[in-house]
Amino acid sequence: MASRITTLEAFNAELERIQARAQGLVPEAGDAAALEAARVELVGRESGALTALGTSLGSLPKEQRREAGQGFNLVRTAVEAALEAARARLAAASGTGALADPTMPPRTSWRGSRHPVSIVLDELEDIFRELGFTIALGPEAEHEWYNFGALNFPADHPAMDLHDTLYLGAGTLHHGDHAISLLRTHTSPVQVRTLQSYAPPIRILAPGTVYRRDFFDATHAPAFAQLEGLAIDEGISFADLKATLTLFARRFYGAGTRTRFGPSYFPFTEPSAQMEVEVDLGDGRGNRWLEIMGCGLVHPAVLESAGIDSERYSGWAFGMGPGRIAMSRYGITDIRLLYDSDVRFLEQFAAC
Ligand code: DAH
């Protein structure tokens, strides 16, 4: 029949007929044999209806071939996608047993498990809770002022660049008096919100998700977990920071773990530091220094922007990435594993 097609109208009519036939046939296929029969009828190499129609393209008037070919390709792509989807549907169904080979053993051995980042986060929270810290939460959609301005970022700081920050569309959302204008790039704005709402002494821990305009590759994710800490009181010094964070490191990584503090820079702390711990990651490379957090004494400008008297009060803060800490603890080398929800990966943490 296809060989008699010589006009665009006839070509399109046949194309529509095949499309309708595919729409009936493919979703109806209840098993692999029915699906294979549908595939042969539609796109089989010898007698498939689309295959045959394709050979008649050359019999159309030259000026109509282009249009006919475009329509043909659209339908063929759609039919092939539908066949593929049906194949996946049947494979998934047979895996759970609905249409399975009745001699297959049931899959009763799947075990639920906690996510490695949740496991680590729980442990971090437990350690700081014992040291008198309570949990504080803040919004993920945040105002620029909390995310940057109140934290002493200069107006032209590169972190505010469109390349790093996910800005939300012009403000229709409001939180109190502030228009919401971005996805927070760190958990540090929770420092400001806490300082505004509570009087010192303050010791809080702020876990949460933060967002960056970043590639998704082995070492970067556009959304990831952070854990912020803040301690404010009268007479707090850098010695308190070192003592508390070293105590934390020894609880988490083991008694006797060595720590060291190196200079760093953050607009909201002065001085700023990075803390390293000496650990053996079990990768055969022995002990080495691993940077696990940024920290420092809270900049007086941050206290003042939240209405706290910086002559009377001082304090320290830190920020770390539970994802990176989980990766170092469990020897995970690709950050994407933390987001894939692959049971074969997650099952390994059932015992933790
Ligand atoms: N907010 C910083 C970031 O996202 C991390 C950080 C560093 C937080 C030092 C702190 C701190 O509280 O003191 O990169």
PDB file of N, CA and C in Angstrom, residues 250-296:
ATOM      1  N   ARG A 250      37.464  16.288  68.789  1.00  0.00           N
ATOM      2  CA  ARG A 250      37.906  15.059  69.468  1.00  0.00           C
ATOM      3  C   ARG A 250      36.738  14.126  69.742  1.00  0.00           C
ATOM      4  N   ARG A 251      35.551  14.707  69.955  1.00  0.00           N
ATOM      5  CA  ARG A 251      34.374  13.839  70.102  1.00  0.00           C
ATOM      6  C   ARG A 251      34.033  13.186  68.771  1.00  0.00           C
ATOM      7  N   PHE A 252      34.135  13.953  67.701  1.00  0.00           N
ATOM      8  CA  PHE A 252      33.672  13.443  66.410  1.00  0.00           C
ATOM      9  C   PHE A 252      34.690  12.521  65.755  1.00  0.00           C
ATOM     10  N   TYR A 253      35.958  12.935  65.764  1.00  0.00           N
ATOM     11  CA  TYR A 253      36.979  12.148  65.059  1.00  0.00           C
ATOM     12  C   TYR A 253      37.775  11.222  65.979  1.00  0.00           C
ATOM     13  N   GLY A 254      37.562  11.333  67.294  1.00  0.00           N
ATOM     14  CA  GLY A 254      38.268  10.446  68.214  1.00  0.00           C
ATOM     15  C   GLY A 254      39.165  11.224  69.155  1.00  0.00           C
ATOM     16  N   ALA A 255      39.277  10.714  70.400  1.00  0.00           N
ATOM     17  CA  ALA A 255      40.106  11.368  71.413  1.00  0.00           C
ATOM     18  C   ALA A 255      41.521  11.524  70.889  1.00  0.00           C
ATOM     19  N   GLY A 256      42.151  12.632  71.217  1.00  0.00           N
ATOM     20  CA  GLY A 256      43.535  12.821  70.817  1.00  0.00           C
ATOM     21  C   GLY A 256      43.700  13.407  69.418  1.00  0.00           C
ATOM     22  N   THR A 257      42.588  13.560  68.663  1.00  0.00           N
ATOM     23  CA  THR A 257      42.686  14.149  67.327  1.00  0.00           C
ATOM     24  C   THR A 257      43.294  15.549  67.424  1.00  0.00           C
ATOM     25  N   ARG A 258      44.303  15.816  66.570  1.00  0.00           N
ATOM     26  CA  ARG A 258      44.927  17.141  66.605  1.00  0.00           C
ATOM     27  C   ARG A 258      44.175  18.103  65.689  1.00  0.00           C
ATOM     28  N   THR A 259      44.137  19.372  66.113  1.00  0.00           N
ATOM     29  CA  THR A 259      43.495  20.409  65.296  1.00  0.00           C
ATOM     30  C   THR A 259      44.490  21.541  65.088  1.00  0.00           C
ATOM     31  N   ARG A 260      44.291  22.296  64.023  1.00  0.00           N
ATOM     32  CA  ARG A 260      45.068  23.526  63.879  1.00  0.00           C
ATOM     33  C   ARG A 260      44.226  24.570  63.170  1.00  0.00           C
ATOM     34  N   PHE A 261      44.521  25.826  63.479  1.00  0.00           N
ATOM     35  CA  PHE A 261      43.732  26.938  62.957  1.00  0.00           C
ATOM     36  C   PHE A 261      44.616  27.798  62.060  1.00  0.00           C
ATOM     37  N   GLY A 262      44.168  28.034  60.842  1.00  0.00           N
ATOM     38  CA  GLY A 262      44.934  28.877  59.927  1.00  0.00           C
ATOM     39  C   GLY A 262      44.130  30.107  59.569  1.00  0.00           C
ATOM     40  N   PRO A 263      44.808  31.164  59.112  1.00  0.00           N
ATOM     41  CA  PRO A 263      44.102  32.398  58.786  1.00  0.00           C
ATOM     42  C   PRO A 263      43.169  32.220  57.592  1.00  0.00           C
ATOM     43  N   SER A 264      42.066  32.954  57.596  1.00  0.00           N
ATOM     44  CA  SER A 264      41.121  32.901  56.482  1.00  0.00           C
ATOM     45  C   SER A 264      40.439  34.261  56.384  1.00  0.00           C
ATOM     46  N   TYR A 265      39.464  34.378  55.506  1.00  0.00           N
ATOM     47  CA  TYR A 265      38.727  35.627  55.438  1.00  0.00           C
ATOM     48  C   TYR A 265      37.244  35.393  55.209  1.00  0.00           C
ATOM     49  N   PHE A 266      36.419  35.964  56.044  1.00  0.00           N
ATOM     50  CA  PHE A 266      34.978  36.055  55.827  1.00  0.00           C
ATOM     51  C   PHE A 266      34.577  37.462  56.257  1.00  0.00           C
ATOM     52  N   PRO A 267      33.653  38.097  55.544  1.00  0.00           N
ATOM     53  CA  PRO A 267      33.285  39.478  55.905  1.00  0.00           C
ATOM     54  C   PRO A 267      32.654  39.582  57.299  1.00  0.00           C
ATOM     55  N   PHE A 268      32.054  38.474  57.765  1.00  0.00           N
ATOM     56  CA  PHE A 268      31.272  38.534  59.006  1.00  0.00           C
ATOM     57  C   PHE A 268      32.051  38.098  60.230  1.00  0.00           C
ATOM     58  N   THR A 269      33.342  37.767  60.052  1.00  0.00           N
ATOM     59  CA  THR A 269      34.167  37.435  61.222  1.00  0.00           C
ATOM     60  C   THR A 269      35.480  38.206  61.155  1.00  0.00           C
ATOM     61  N   GLU A 270      36.032  38.518  62.324  1.00  0.00           N
ATOM     62  CA  GLU A 270      37.318  39.213  62.387  1.00  0.00           C
ATOM     63  C   GLU A 270      37.935  38.969  63.766  1.00  0.00           C
ATOM     64  N   PRO A 271      39.018  38.220  63.896  1.00  0.00           N
ATOM     65  CA  PRO A 271      39.703  37.532  62.786  1.00  0.00           C
ATOM     66  C   PRO A 271      38.919  36.320  62.302  1.00  0.00           C
ATOM     67  N   SER A 272      39.241  35.875  61.083  1.00  0.00           N
ATOM     68  CA  SER A 272      38.629  34.674  60.514  1.00  0.00           C
ATOM     69  C   SER A 272      39.666  33.567  60.458  1.00  0.00           C
ATOM     70  N   ALA A 273      39.175  32.334  60.572  1.00  0.00           N
ATOM     71  CA  ALA A 273      40.110  31.209  60.552  1.00  0.00           C
ATOM     72  C   ALA A 273      39.477  30.024  59.837  1.00  0.00           C
ATOM     73  N   GLN A 274      40.308  29.066  59.517  1.00  0.00           N
ATOM     74  CA  GLN A 274      39.790  27.765  59.068  1.00  0.00           C
ATOM     75  C   GLN A 274      40.374  26.715  59.989  1.00  0.00           C
ATOM     76  N   MET A 275      39.527  25.769  60.365  1.00  0.00           N
ATOM     77  CA  MET A 275      40.016  24.738  61.263  1.00  0.00           C
ATOM     78  C   MET A 275      40.305  23.468  60.477  1.00  0.00           C
ATOM     79  N   GLU A 276      41.467  22.879  60.779  1.00  0.00           N
ATOM     80  CA  GLU A 276      41.835  21.614  60.156  1.00  0.00           C
ATOM     81  C   GLU A 276      41.959  20.553  61.237  1.00  0.00           C
ATOM     82  N   VAL A 277      41.636  19.313  60.862  1.00  0.00           N
ATOM     83  CA  VAL A 277      41.822  18.190  61.778  1.00  0.00           C
ATOM     84  C   VAL A 277      42.773  17.208  61.116  1.00  0.00           C
ATOM     85  N   GLU A 278      43.562  16.520  61.951  1.00  0.00           N
ATOM     86  CA  GLU A 278      44.473  15.523  61.407  1.00  0.00           C
ATOM     87  C   GLU A 278      43.777  14.177  61.443  1.00  0.00           C
ATOM     88  N   VAL A 279      43.507  13.610  60.275  1.00  0.00           N
ATOM     89  CA  VAL A 279      42.744  12.363  60.224  1.00  0.00           C
ATOM     90  C   VAL A 279      43.369  11.378  59.255  1.00  0.00           C
ATOM     91  N   ASP A 280      43.077  10.113  59.500  1.00  0.00           N
ATOM     92  CA  ASP A 280      43.422   9.058  58.555  1.00  0.00           C
ATOM     93  C   ASP A 280      42.119   8.655  57.880  1.00  0.00           C
ATOM     94  N   LEU A 281      42.004   8.946  56.600  1.00  0.00           N
ATOM     95  CA  LEU A 281      40.750   8.688  55.904  1.00  0.00           C
ATOM     96  C   LEU A 281      40.617   7.229  55.471  1.00  0.00           C
ATOM     97  N   GLY A 282      41.590   6.411  55.850  1.00  0.00           N
ATOM     98  CA  GLY A 282      41.499   4.996  55.522  1.00  0.00           C
ATOM     99  C   GLY A 282      41.700   4.716  54.043  1.00  0.00           C
ATOM    100  N   ASP A 283      42.337   5.652  53.335  1.00  0.00           N
ATOM    101  CA  ASP A 283      42.542   5.451  51.900  1.00  0.00           C
ATOM    102  C   ASP A 283      44.000   5.073  51.600  1.00  0.00           C
ATOM    103  N   GLY A 284      44.703   4.637  52.669  1.00  0.00           N
ATOM    104  CA  GLY A 284      46.074   4.202  52.459  1.00  0.00           C
ATOM    105  C   GLY A 284      47.091   5.333  52.434  1.00  0.00           C
ATOM    106  N   ARG A 285      46.617   6.574  52.553  1.00  0.00           N
ATOM    107  CA  ARG A 285      47.554   7.694  52.489  1.00  0.00           C
ATOM    108  C   ARG A 285      47.987   8.154  53.887  1.00  0.00           C
ATOM    109  N   GLY A 286      47.502   7.465  54.910  1.00  0.00           N
ATOM    110  CA  GLY A 286      47.925   7.793  56.272  1.00  0.00           C
ATOM    111  C   GLY A 286      47.285   9.074  56.787  1.00  0.00           C
ATOM    112  N   ASN A 287      47.863   9.628  57.868  1.00  0.00           N
ATOM    113  CA  ASN A 287      47.327  10.858  58.457  1.00  0.00           C
ATOM    114  C   ASN A 287      47.529  12.058  57.545  1.00  0.00           C
ATOM    115  N   ARG A 288      46.492  12.885  57.453  1.00  0.00           N
ATOM    116  CA  ARG A 288      46.716  14.166  56.776  1.00  0.00           C
ATOM    117  C   ARG A 288      45.745  15.219  57.297  1.00  0.00           C
ATOM    118  N   TRP A 289      46.064  16.484  57.010  1.00  0.00           N
ATOM    119  CA  TRP A 289      45.248  17.583  57.511  1.00  0.00           C
ATOM    120  C   TRP A 289      44.078  17.827  56.577  1.00  0.00           C
ATOM    121  N   LEU A 290      42.902  17.917  57.184  1.00  0.00           N
ATOM    122  CA  LEU A 290      41.668  18.095  56.417  1.00  0.00           C
ATOM    123  C   LEU A 290      40.959  19.344  56.944  1.00  0.00           C
ATOM    124  N   GLU A 291      40.666  20.267  56.037  1.00  0.00           N
ATOM    125  CA  GLU A 291      39.958  21.475  56.468  1.00  0.00           C
ATOM    126  C   GLU A 291      38.483  21.145  56.631  1.00  0.00           C
ATOM    127  N   ILE A 292      37.921  21.400  57.811  1.00  0.00           N
ATOM    128  CA  ILE A 292      36.519  21.012  57.985  1.00  0.00           C
ATOM    129  C   ILE A 292      35.563  22.178  58.239  1.00  0.00           C
ATOM    130  N   MET A 293      36.094  23.357  58.536  1.00  0.00           N
ATOM    131  CA  MET A 293      35.144  24.463  58.727  1.00  0.00           C
ATOM    132  C   MET A 293      35.817  25.824  58.658  1.00  0.00           C
ATOM    133  N   GLY A 294      34.980  26.844  58.386  1.00  0.00           N
ATOM    134  CA  GLY A 294      35.401  28.226  58.523  1.00  0.00           C
ATOM    135  C   GLY A 294      34.870  28.718  59.854  1.00  0.00           C
ATOM    136  N   CYS A 295      35.602  29.637  60.485  1.00  0.00           N
ATOM    137  CA  CYS A 295      35.156  30.126  61.790  1.00  0.00           C
ATOM    138  C   CYS A 295      35.801  31.482  62.073  1.00  0.00           C
ATOM    139  N   GLY A 296      35.457  32.056  63.210  1.00  0.00           N
ATOM    140  CA  GLY A 296      36.074  33.331  63.570  1.00  0.00           C
ATOM    141  C   GLY A 296      35.282  34.044  64.643  1.00  0.00           C
TER     142      GLY A 296
END
